Short mmCIF file of N, CA and C in Angstrom, two decimals:
data_model
loop_
_atom_site.label_atom_id
_atom_site.label_comp_id
_atom_site.label_asym_id
_atom_site.label_seq_id
_atom_site.Cartn_x
_atom_site.Cartn_y
_atom_site.Cartn_z
N MET A 1 14.83 17.72 11.82
CA MET A 1 13.19 17.56 11.03
C MET A 1 11.97 17.55 11.19
N LEU A 2 10.84 17.82 10.61
CA LEU A 2 9.66 17.60 10.84
C LEU A 2 9.34 16.93 9.63
N LEU A 3 8.59 15.95 10.39
CA LEU A 3 7.59 15.31 9.01
C LEU A 3 6.48 15.33 9.16
N SER A 4 5.22 15.27 8.09
CA SER A 4 4.35 16.16 7.87
C SER A 4 3.52 14.89 7.47
N VAL A 5 2.28 14.46 7.90
CA VAL A 5 1.30 13.56 6.92
C VAL A 5 0.26 14.72 7.07
N MET A 6 0.48 15.93 6.70
CA MET A 6 -1.29 16.46 6.30
C MET A 6 -1.37 16.55 5.57
N ALA A 7 -2.38 15.84 4.17
CA ALA A 7 -3.03 16.17 3.21
C ALA A 7 -3.12 17.59 2.94
N GLY A 8 -2.36 18.06 1.91
CA GLY A 8 -2.83 18.78 0.71
C GLY A 8 -2.20 20.25 1.54
N ILE A 9 -0.77 19.79 2.58
CA ILE A 9 -0.01 21.36 3.30
C ILE A 9 0.90 21.29 2.99
N LYS A 10 0.83 22.16 2.08
CA LYS A 10 2.82 22.23 1.57
C LYS A 10 3.48 22.06 2.03
N ILE A 11 5.10 21.58 1.96
CA ILE A 11 5.90 21.83 2.87
C ILE A 11 6.01 23.03 2.52
N LYS A 12 5.93 24.42 1.89
CA LYS A 12 6.38 25.46 2.45
C LYS A 12 6.27 26.36 3.56
N LYS A 13 4.73 26.58 2.53
CA LYS A 13 3.41 26.99 3.93
C LYS A 13 3.63 26.14 5.54
N ILE A 14 4.11 24.50 5.86
CA ILE A 14 4.40 24.40 6.84
C ILE A 14 5.54 24.81 7.70
N GLN A 15 7.05 25.68 6.26
CA GLN A 15 8.04 26.20 6.34
C GLN A 15 7.84 27.23 7.37
N GLN A 16 6.89 28.00 6.81
CA GLN A 16 6.06 29.70 7.12
C GLN A 16 5.64 29.35 8.38
N LEU A 17 4.43 28.43 8.23
CA LEU A 17 4.21 28.17 9.61
C LEU A 17 5.32 28.11 10.60
N LEU A 18 6.04 27.26 10.66
CA LEU A 18 6.67 26.75 11.82
C LEU A 18 7.75 27.47 12.06
N ASN A 19 8.64 28.17 10.60
CA ASN A 19 9.39 29.16 11.16
C ASN A 19 11.05 27.33 11.09
N HIS A 20 10.78 26.14 10.28
CA HIS A 20 11.44 25.65 10.34
C HIS A 20 12.01 25.28 8.83
N GLN A 21 13.32 25.63 9.05
CA GLN A 21 13.05 24.31 7.18
C GLN A 21 13.56 23.06 6.52
N LYS A 22 13.97 22.06 7.58
CA LYS A 22 13.43 21.19 7.07
C LYS A 22 12.26 20.17 7.39
N VAL A 23 11.47 20.25 6.28
CA VAL A 23 10.47 18.91 6.25
C VAL A 23 11.00 18.05 5.48
N VAL A 24 9.71 17.53 5.71
CA VAL A 24 9.35 16.13 4.90
C VAL A 24 7.63 15.82 4.86
N ARG A 25 7.44 15.90 3.58
CA ARG A 25 5.66 15.43 3.76
C ARG A 25 5.77 14.27 3.25
N ALA A 26 5.39 13.41 3.83
CA ALA A 26 4.52 11.98 3.94
C ALA A 26 3.21 11.67 2.84
N MET A 27 2.78 10.82 3.06
CA MET A 27 1.57 10.62 2.67
C MET A 27 1.52 8.99 2.91
N PRO A 28 1.44 9.21 3.95
CA PRO A 28 1.09 7.27 4.01
C PRO A 28 -0.73 6.81 3.86
N ASN A 29 -0.94 5.66 3.93
CA ASN A 29 -2.23 5.05 4.04
C ASN A 29 -2.81 3.71 5.45
N SER A 30 -3.31 3.49 5.39
CA SER A 30 -4.07 3.01 6.63
C SER A 30 -3.31 1.75 7.14
N PRO A 31 -2.63 0.35 6.16
CA PRO A 31 -2.16 -0.29 6.05
C PRO A 31 -1.23 -0.38 7.05
N THR A 32 -0.46 0.99 7.10
CA THR A 32 0.81 1.11 7.97
C THR A 32 0.89 0.31 9.50
N VAL A 33 -0.20 0.35 9.68
CA VAL A 33 0.06 -0.47 11.54
C VAL A 33 -0.35 -1.02 11.69
N LEU A 34 0.04 -2.46 9.99
CA LEU A 34 0.05 -3.51 10.35
C LEU A 34 1.81 -3.56 9.64
N GLY A 35 2.52 -2.80 9.16
CA GLY A 35 3.64 -2.34 8.23
C GLY A 35 3.53 -3.27 7.39
N MET A 36 2.00 -2.45 6.30
CA MET A 36 2.05 -3.38 4.87
C MET A 36 2.02 -2.37 4.19
N GLY A 37 2.05 -1.04 4.27
CA GLY A 37 1.25 0.10 3.82
C GLY A 37 2.12 0.37 2.98
N ILE A 38 1.81 1.51 2.63
CA ILE A 38 2.68 2.54 1.14
C ILE A 38 2.99 4.02 1.96
N THR A 39 3.47 4.53 1.44
CA THR A 39 3.84 5.97 1.88
C THR A 39 4.55 6.52 1.04
N GLY A 40 4.01 7.52 0.46
CA GLY A 40 4.79 8.31 -0.66
C GLY A 40 5.43 9.58 0.00
N TYR A 41 6.63 10.18 -0.55
CA TYR A 41 6.95 11.70 0.30
C TYR A 41 8.07 12.47 -0.10
N THR A 42 8.65 13.22 0.41
CA THR A 42 9.34 14.41 -0.95
C THR A 42 9.79 15.04 0.57
N ALA A 43 10.87 15.97 0.06
CA ALA A 43 11.51 16.36 1.60
C ALA A 43 11.97 17.98 0.81
N ALA A 44 12.05 19.11 1.46
CA ALA A 44 12.19 20.31 1.23
C ALA A 44 14.06 19.98 0.77
N ASN A 45 14.39 20.93 0.55
CA ASN A 45 15.90 21.52 -0.70
C ASN A 45 16.88 21.00 1.06
N SER A 46 16.38 21.53 1.50
CA SER A 46 17.49 21.84 3.35
C SER A 46 17.33 20.14 3.49
N VAL A 47 17.16 19.73 3.57
CA VAL A 47 16.80 17.82 3.69
C VAL A 47 17.71 17.73 3.02
N SER A 48 19.29 16.84 4.14
CA SER A 48 20.24 16.22 3.94
C SER A 48 19.83 14.67 2.65
N PHE A 49 20.28 14.50 1.88
CA PHE A 49 20.81 12.98 1.51
C PHE A 49 20.66 12.07 2.21
N GLN A 50 21.22 11.83 3.59
CA GLN A 50 21.34 11.33 4.76
C GLN A 50 19.97 11.36 5.68
N GLU A 51 20.21 12.76 5.97
CA GLU A 51 18.62 12.71 6.29
C GLU A 51 17.62 12.63 5.69
N LEU A 52 17.02 12.33 4.28
CA LEU A 52 16.49 11.68 3.92
C LEU A 52 16.56 10.03 3.38
N MET A 53 17.21 9.12 3.84
CA MET A 53 18.01 7.78 3.85
C MET A 53 17.05 7.57 5.74
N GLN A 54 17.57 7.99 6.53
CA GLN A 54 17.16 7.72 8.43
C GLN A 54 15.57 7.96 8.12
N VAL A 55 14.61 9.26 7.20
CA VAL A 55 13.33 9.78 7.06
C VAL A 55 12.84 7.81 5.93
N GLU A 56 13.60 7.87 5.23
CA GLU A 56 13.06 6.23 4.15
C GLU A 56 13.13 4.99 6.21
N ARG A 57 14.37 5.22 5.96
CA ARG A 57 13.76 4.05 7.36
C ARG A 57 12.37 3.95 8.02
N LEU A 58 12.30 4.78 8.51
CA LEU A 58 11.64 5.37 9.14
C LEU A 58 10.05 4.61 8.75
N LEU A 59 9.73 5.33 8.14
CA LEU A 59 8.14 4.90 7.03
C LEU A 59 8.58 3.87 6.35
N ASN A 60 9.86 2.73 6.15
CA ASN A 60 9.83 1.87 5.55
C ASN A 60 9.59 0.21 7.04
N CYS A 61 9.47 0.87 7.96
CA CYS A 61 8.48 0.01 9.28
C CYS A 61 7.57 0.06 9.12
N THR A 62 6.95 0.88 8.59
CA THR A 62 5.16 0.69 8.19
C THR A 62 4.87 0.11 6.72
N GLY A 63 5.83 -0.63 5.56
CA GLY A 63 5.35 -1.22 4.87
C GLY A 63 6.69 -1.00 3.46
N ARG A 64 5.59 0.17 2.43
CA ARG A 64 7.24 0.40 1.29
C ARG A 64 7.15 2.19 1.73
N SER A 65 7.39 2.37 1.24
CA SER A 65 8.24 4.36 0.97
C SER A 65 8.49 4.56 -0.52
N VAL A 66 7.98 5.48 -1.33
CA VAL A 66 8.78 6.00 -1.99
C VAL A 66 8.49 7.62 -2.76
N TYR A 67 9.87 7.23 -2.83
CA TYR A 67 10.36 9.46 -2.88
C TYR A 67 9.57 9.43 -4.01
N LEU A 68 8.64 11.22 -3.97
CA LEU A 68 8.79 11.29 -5.19
C LEU A 68 9.49 12.54 -5.15
N GLU A 69 9.81 13.52 -6.33
CA GLU A 69 10.73 14.14 -6.41
C GLU A 69 9.89 15.67 -6.31
N ASP A 70 8.82 15.95 -7.63
CA ASP A 70 7.58 16.49 -7.59
C ASP A 70 6.91 16.41 -6.23
N GLU A 71 7.03 17.22 -5.09
CA GLU A 71 5.93 17.62 -4.05
C GLU A 71 4.59 17.51 -4.63
N ASN A 72 4.18 17.66 -5.98
CA ASN A 72 2.30 17.98 -6.57
C ASN A 72 1.88 17.42 -6.27
N LEU A 73 3.33 15.72 -6.86
CA LEU A 73 2.04 14.18 -7.17
C LEU A 73 1.36 13.75 -6.16
N LEU A 74 2.34 14.42 -4.34
CA LEU A 74 1.38 14.18 -3.41
C LEU A 74 -0.10 13.51 -3.44
N ASP A 75 -0.78 14.79 -4.18
CA ASP A 75 -1.79 14.82 -3.69
C ASP A 75 -2.21 14.01 -4.74
N SER A 76 -1.72 13.50 -6.23
CA SER A 76 -1.96 12.25 -6.34
C SER A 76 -2.13 11.05 -5.45
N VAL A 77 -1.57 10.95 -4.86
CA VAL A 77 -0.52 9.72 -3.82
C VAL A 77 -1.51 9.49 -2.93
N THR A 78 -2.12 10.75 -2.54
CA THR A 78 -3.18 11.47 -1.07
C THR A 78 -4.81 10.37 -1.83
N ALA A 79 -5.07 10.89 -3.85
CA ALA A 79 -6.20 10.12 -3.50
C ALA A 79 -5.81 9.00 -4.12
N LEU A 80 -4.96 8.32 -4.14
CA LEU A 80 -4.80 6.70 -5.23
C LEU A 80 -4.56 5.63 -3.80
N SER A 81 -3.48 6.35 -3.10
CA SER A 81 -3.85 5.35 -2.35
C SER A 81 -3.29 5.86 -0.13
N GLY A 82 -3.95 7.25 -0.62
CA GLY A 82 -4.14 7.45 0.83
C GLY A 82 -5.97 7.05 1.30
N SER A 83 -6.17 7.73 0.00
CA SER A 83 -7.74 7.37 0.07
C SER A 83 -7.97 5.91 -0.03
N GLY A 84 -7.05 5.16 -1.02
CA GLY A 84 -7.38 3.66 -1.47
C GLY A 84 -8.62 2.84 -0.46
N PRO A 85 -7.55 2.77 0.75
CA PRO A 85 -7.91 0.92 1.39
C PRO A 85 -9.90 1.68 1.49
N ALA A 86 -9.89 2.42 1.64
CA ALA A 86 -11.70 3.39 1.73
C ALA A 86 -11.89 2.23 0.33
N TYR A 87 -11.67 2.76 -0.19
CA TYR A 87 -11.67 2.15 -1.97
C TYR A 87 -12.49 0.91 -1.88
N PHE A 88 -11.90 -0.17 -1.44
CA PHE A 88 -11.41 -1.10 -1.13
C PHE A 88 -12.18 -1.99 -0.16
N TYR A 89 -12.80 -0.89 1.02
CA TYR A 89 -13.58 -0.82 2.01
C TYR A 89 -14.95 -1.65 1.39
N TYR A 90 -15.15 -0.33 0.65
CA TYR A 90 -16.16 0.22 -0.11
C TYR A 90 -16.45 -1.02 -1.11
N ILE A 91 -15.62 -1.49 -1.74
CA ILE A 91 -16.21 -2.42 -2.60
C ILE A 91 -16.73 -4.03 -1.88
N VAL A 92 -16.07 -4.03 -0.65
CA VAL A 92 -15.65 -5.46 -0.09
C VAL A 92 -17.33 -5.72 0.78
N ASP A 93 -18.03 -4.43 1.37
CA ASP A 93 -19.28 -3.60 1.38
C ASP A 93 -20.06 -4.62 0.69
N ALA A 94 -19.54 -3.97 -0.45
CA ALA A 94 -21.22 -4.09 -1.11
C ALA A 94 -20.76 -5.81 -1.11
N MET A 95 -19.47 -6.26 -1.81
CA MET A 95 -19.57 -7.87 -1.71
C MET A 95 -20.68 -8.74 -0.77
N ILE A 96 -20.60 -7.81 -0.05
CA ILE A 96 -20.58 -8.95 1.87
C ILE A 96 -22.36 -8.39 1.76
N LYS A 97 -22.68 -7.19 1.69
CA LYS A 97 -23.51 -7.18 1.91
C LYS A 97 -25.07 -7.72 0.48
N SER A 98 -23.77 -8.51 -0.60
CA SER A 98 -24.65 -8.72 -1.40
C SER A 98 -25.45 -10.45 -1.11
N GLY A 99 -23.57 -10.91 -0.09
CA GLY A 99 -23.95 -12.38 0.07
C GLY A 99 -24.99 -12.90 1.32
N ILE A 100 -25.50 -12.01 2.25
CA ILE A 100 -26.86 -11.86 2.89
C ILE A 100 -27.46 -11.58 1.87
N GLU A 101 -27.26 -10.82 1.11
CA GLU A 101 -28.80 -10.73 0.75
C GLU A 101 -29.64 -11.97 -0.13
N MET A 102 -28.01 -13.10 -0.29
CA MET A 102 -28.72 -13.93 -0.70
C MET A 102 -28.77 -14.96 -0.19
N GLY A 103 -28.80 -14.72 0.87
CA GLY A 103 -29.35 -15.91 1.99
C GLY A 103 -27.84 -16.73 2.69
N ILE A 104 -26.57 -16.20 2.45
CA ILE A 104 -25.38 -16.13 2.70
C ILE A 104 -25.04 -15.58 5.10
N ASP A 105 -25.03 -16.20 5.17
CA ASP A 105 -25.17 -16.11 6.88
C ASP A 105 -23.98 -14.99 7.22
N GLU A 106 -24.00 -13.69 7.92
CA GLU A 106 -22.76 -12.38 7.73
C GLU A 106 -21.52 -13.05 7.77
N ASN A 107 -20.90 -13.88 8.64
CA ASN A 107 -19.63 -13.96 8.90
C ASN A 107 -19.34 -15.52 8.19
N LEU A 108 -19.54 -16.02 7.45
CA LEU A 108 -19.16 -16.49 6.06
C LEU A 108 -19.49 -15.97 4.95
N ALA A 109 -20.06 -14.94 5.11
CA ALA A 109 -20.05 -13.55 3.87
C ALA A 109 -18.77 -13.14 4.14
N LYS A 110 -18.65 -12.53 4.72
CA LYS A 110 -17.47 -11.83 5.57
C LYS A 110 -16.12 -13.22 4.56
N LEU A 111 -16.16 -13.58 5.21
CA LEU A 111 -15.35 -15.33 5.34
C LEU A 111 -14.58 -14.88 3.77
N PHE A 112 -15.86 -15.46 2.43
CA PHE A 112 -15.81 -15.65 1.40
C PHE A 112 -15.09 -14.25 0.93
N VAL A 113 -15.13 -13.32 1.36
CA VAL A 113 -15.39 -12.22 0.41
C VAL A 113 -13.94 -11.75 0.84
N LYS A 114 -13.28 -11.05 2.14
CA LYS A 114 -11.88 -11.20 2.86
C LYS A 114 -10.88 -12.77 1.89
N GLN A 115 -11.16 -13.43 2.61
CA GLN A 115 -10.58 -15.07 1.60
C GLN A 115 -10.26 -14.91 -0.07
N THR A 116 -11.25 -14.17 -0.73
CA THR A 116 -10.75 -13.98 -1.80
C THR A 116 -10.75 -12.71 -2.35
N MET A 117 -10.33 -11.31 -1.38
CA MET A 117 -9.58 -10.88 -1.94
C MET A 117 -7.96 -10.65 -1.84
N LEU A 118 -8.00 -12.06 -0.36
CA LEU A 118 -6.49 -11.62 -0.25
C LEU A 118 -5.86 -12.63 -1.39
N GLY A 119 -6.78 -13.75 -1.85
CA GLY A 119 -5.99 -14.67 -2.76
C GLY A 119 -5.85 -13.54 -4.52
N ALA A 120 -6.79 -12.48 -4.36
CA ALA A 120 -6.69 -11.88 -5.75
C ALA A 120 -5.96 -11.73 -5.74
N TYR A 121 -5.50 -10.87 -4.39
CA TYR A 121 -3.83 -10.17 -4.04
C TYR A 121 -3.38 -10.31 -4.57
N HIS A 122 -2.42 -11.75 -4.11
CA HIS A 122 -1.53 -12.86 -4.47
C HIS A 122 -1.89 -12.52 -5.56
N LEU A 123 -2.53 -14.05 -6.93
CA LEU A 123 -3.00 -13.92 -8.36
C LEU A 123 -1.21 -12.01 -8.34
N ILE A 124 -2.69 -11.09 -8.46
CA ILE A 124 -2.10 -10.02 -8.66
C ILE A 124 -0.40 -9.57 -8.62
N ASN A 125 -0.05 -10.48 -8.08
CA ASN A 125 1.76 -9.91 -7.02
C ASN A 125 2.42 -11.41 -8.07
N ASN A 126 1.57 -12.41 -7.47
CA ASN A 126 2.68 -13.52 -9.09
C ASN A 126 2.58 -13.95 -9.51
N SER A 127 1.30 -13.17 -10.58
CA SER A 127 0.95 -14.03 -12.13
C SER A 127 1.48 -12.80 -12.78
N ASP A 128 1.99 -13.17 -14.20
CA ASP A 128 3.43 -12.93 -14.77
C ASP A 128 1.69 -11.35 -15.80
N LYS A 129 0.09 -12.12 -15.63
CA LYS A 129 -0.76 -12.02 -16.80
C LYS A 129 -0.58 -10.14 -15.77
N ASN A 130 -1.80 -9.52 -17.28
CA ASN A 130 -2.48 -7.92 -16.54
C ASN A 130 -3.48 -8.00 -16.35
N LEU A 131 -4.21 -6.78 -15.53
CA LEU A 131 -5.27 -7.47 -14.79
C LEU A 131 -6.20 -7.53 -16.02
N GLU A 132 -6.47 -7.26 -16.77
CA GLU A 132 -7.45 -7.59 -18.22
C GLU A 132 -7.64 -9.76 -18.32
N GLN A 133 -5.77 -10.01 -18.09
CA GLN A 133 -6.17 -11.04 -18.50
C GLN A 133 -6.74 -11.73 -16.82
N LEU A 134 -6.49 -12.32 -16.15
CA LEU A 134 -6.91 -11.73 -15.02
C LEU A 134 -8.50 -12.35 -15.09
N ILE A 135 -9.03 -11.13 -15.31
CA ILE A 135 -10.28 -11.61 -15.53
C ILE A 135 -11.32 -12.23 -16.53
N GLN A 136 -10.02 -11.58 -17.13
CA GLN A 136 -10.73 -12.98 -18.62
C GLN A 136 -10.67 -14.89 -17.66
N ASP A 137 -9.56 -14.48 -17.44
CA ASP A 137 -9.53 -16.18 -16.67
C ASP A 137 -10.36 -16.59 -15.60
N VAL A 138 -11.49 -15.14 -15.36
CA VAL A 138 -12.56 -16.16 -14.55
C VAL A 138 -14.01 -15.78 -15.49
N ALA A 139 -14.19 -14.87 -16.33
CA ALA A 139 -14.97 -14.34 -17.01
C ALA A 139 -15.36 -15.63 -17.90
N SER A 140 -16.06 -16.75 -17.57
CA SER A 140 -16.26 -17.75 -19.00
C SER A 140 -17.36 -16.46 -19.78
N LYS A 141 -16.85 -17.21 -20.98
CA LYS A 141 -18.61 -16.91 -21.95
C LYS A 141 -19.56 -16.96 -21.52
N GLY A 142 -20.50 -16.21 -20.77
CA GLY A 142 -21.81 -16.46 -20.64
C GLY A 142 -22.08 -16.83 -19.66
N GLY A 143 -21.39 -16.97 -18.69
CA GLY A 143 -21.07 -17.45 -17.73
C GLY A 143 -21.26 -16.50 -16.33
N THR A 144 -21.56 -16.30 -15.16
CA THR A 144 -22.28 -15.25 -14.26
C THR A 144 -21.24 -14.64 -14.13
N THR A 145 -19.75 -14.17 -14.06
CA THR A 145 -19.09 -13.33 -13.90
C THR A 145 -18.40 -12.31 -15.50
N GLU A 146 -19.23 -12.86 -16.32
CA GLU A 146 -19.47 -12.09 -17.60
C GLU A 146 -20.43 -11.12 -17.28
N ALA A 147 -21.90 -12.05 -16.46
CA ALA A 147 -23.33 -11.02 -16.21
C ALA A 147 -22.52 -10.13 -15.40
N ALA A 148 -22.51 -10.04 -14.20
CA ALA A 148 -21.61 -9.36 -13.68
C ALA A 148 -21.11 -8.05 -14.08
N LEU A 149 -19.97 -8.41 -14.69
CA LEU A 149 -19.70 -7.28 -15.64
C LEU A 149 -20.30 -6.68 -16.18
N LYS A 150 -20.75 -7.64 -16.62
CA LYS A 150 -21.53 -6.83 -18.46
C LYS A 150 -22.47 -5.13 -17.62
N ILE A 151 -23.57 -5.57 -16.56
CA ILE A 151 -23.81 -4.51 -15.29
C ILE A 151 -22.71 -3.44 -14.95
N PHE A 152 -21.76 -4.24 -14.95
CA PHE A 152 -20.59 -2.94 -14.46
C PHE A 152 -20.51 -2.63 -15.01
N GLU A 153 -19.94 -2.72 -16.49
CA GLU A 153 -19.97 -1.78 -17.55
C GLU A 153 -20.81 -0.91 -17.63
N GLU A 154 -21.89 -1.86 -18.25
CA GLU A 154 -23.22 -0.94 -18.52
C GLU A 154 -24.04 0.48 -17.32
N ASN A 155 -23.44 0.41 -16.17
CA ASN A 155 -23.32 1.52 -14.99
C ASN A 155 -21.91 2.20 -14.72
N HIS A 156 -21.10 2.09 -15.62
CA HIS A 156 -19.98 3.04 -16.05
C HIS A 156 -19.50 2.80 -14.02
N LEU A 157 -19.55 2.04 -13.64
CA LEU A 157 -18.04 1.74 -11.94
C LEU A 157 -17.24 1.73 -12.60
N LYS A 158 -16.34 1.36 -13.41
CA LYS A 158 -15.28 1.70 -13.86
C LYS A 158 -14.92 3.00 -13.58
N GLU A 159 -15.36 3.87 -14.68
CA GLU A 159 -15.78 5.07 -14.54
C GLU A 159 -15.75 6.46 -13.42
N THR A 160 -16.96 5.15 -13.00
CA THR A 160 -17.05 6.40 -11.27
C THR A 160 -16.19 6.10 -10.45
N LEU A 161 -15.99 4.83 -10.17
CA LEU A 161 -14.27 4.74 -9.15
C LEU A 161 -13.31 5.85 -9.70
N LYS A 162 -13.02 6.20 -11.33
CA LYS A 162 -11.95 6.91 -11.69
C LYS A 162 -12.45 8.37 -11.43
N THR A 163 -13.64 8.55 -11.22
CA THR A 163 -14.03 10.29 -10.87
C THR A 163 -13.96 10.36 -9.51
N GLY A 164 -13.65 9.24 -8.91
CA GLY A 164 -14.71 9.05 -7.64
C GLY A 164 -13.07 9.88 -6.90
N ILE A 165 -11.53 9.10 -7.57
CA ILE A 165 -10.69 9.10 -7.22
C ILE A 165 -10.34 10.23 -7.92
N LEU A 166 -9.48 10.69 -8.97
CA LEU A 166 -9.89 11.81 -9.42
C LEU A 166 -10.60 13.06 -8.14
N GLU A 167 -11.66 13.45 -8.57
CA GLU A 167 -12.28 14.41 -7.63
C GLU A 167 -12.01 14.30 -6.14
N ALA A 168 -10.65 12.90 -5.53
CA ALA A 168 -10.45 13.57 -4.00
C ALA A 168 -8.98 14.20 -4.44
N GLU A 169 -8.56 13.78 -5.80
CA GLU A 169 -7.56 15.04 -6.00
C GLU A 169 -7.65 16.12 -6.19
N LYS A 170 -8.40 16.11 -6.55
CA LYS A 170 -8.91 18.11 -7.07
C LYS A 170 -9.27 18.01 -5.36
N ARG A 171 -9.62 17.70 -3.93
CA ARG A 171 -10.42 18.03 -2.65
C ARG A 171 -8.13 18.43 -2.06
N SER A 172 -7.33 17.32 -2.31
CA SER A 172 -6.64 16.99 -1.93
C SER A 172 -6.11 18.80 -2.81
N LYS A 173 -6.00 19.27 -3.73
CA LYS A 173 -5.54 20.51 -3.87
C LYS A 173 -6.01 21.54 -2.91
N GLU A 174 -7.14 21.06 -3.45
CA GLU A 174 -8.17 22.50 -3.08
C GLU A 174 -7.09 23.02 -1.28
N LEU A 175 -7.39 21.86 -0.22
CA LEU A 175 -6.73 21.69 0.90
C LEU A 175 -5.27 22.79 0.90
N SER A 176 -4.32 22.88 -0.16
CA SER A 176 -3.11 23.17 -0.10
C SER A 176 -3.61 24.84 -0.16
N ARG A 177 -4.22 25.15 -0.41
CA ARG A 177 -4.78 26.47 -1.18
C ARG A 177 -4.88 27.20 -0.03
#
């Protein structure tokens, strides 16, 4: 069995190029190096259920895995979670640089931002509230968070992020041609 983690390279193309039928295609993300990633994967029809379970056990050693029946969804997974860590790093970097600009020592800014991200992640995972409710819990009327969110909305930050992610998906699809 061959396991491919190449973005955008379809199973059929791998089978043809390597003259090998048992191909599994996967898209992990960088947190897999810590055992905290997620990998979307799919397989050629020639891969048996038992072989697929072996692949899943292997992938689960790096975090979680999700089997996708539709190979085309791997382009979306590539854009969303394969590239996803870079989006978070980008936001974290902007937050740290803001802290430094406000006069906070770089190491202290990093500590505040990283712990904030970690705590926010755990709140998302452990709360019954949806994201909008969690945002509203922090954004007091007329307060500091509301002022920042207003600027984000005026500058279409959410739309910009969504457009970027959709562009990543488009690029993954282009790679398959």
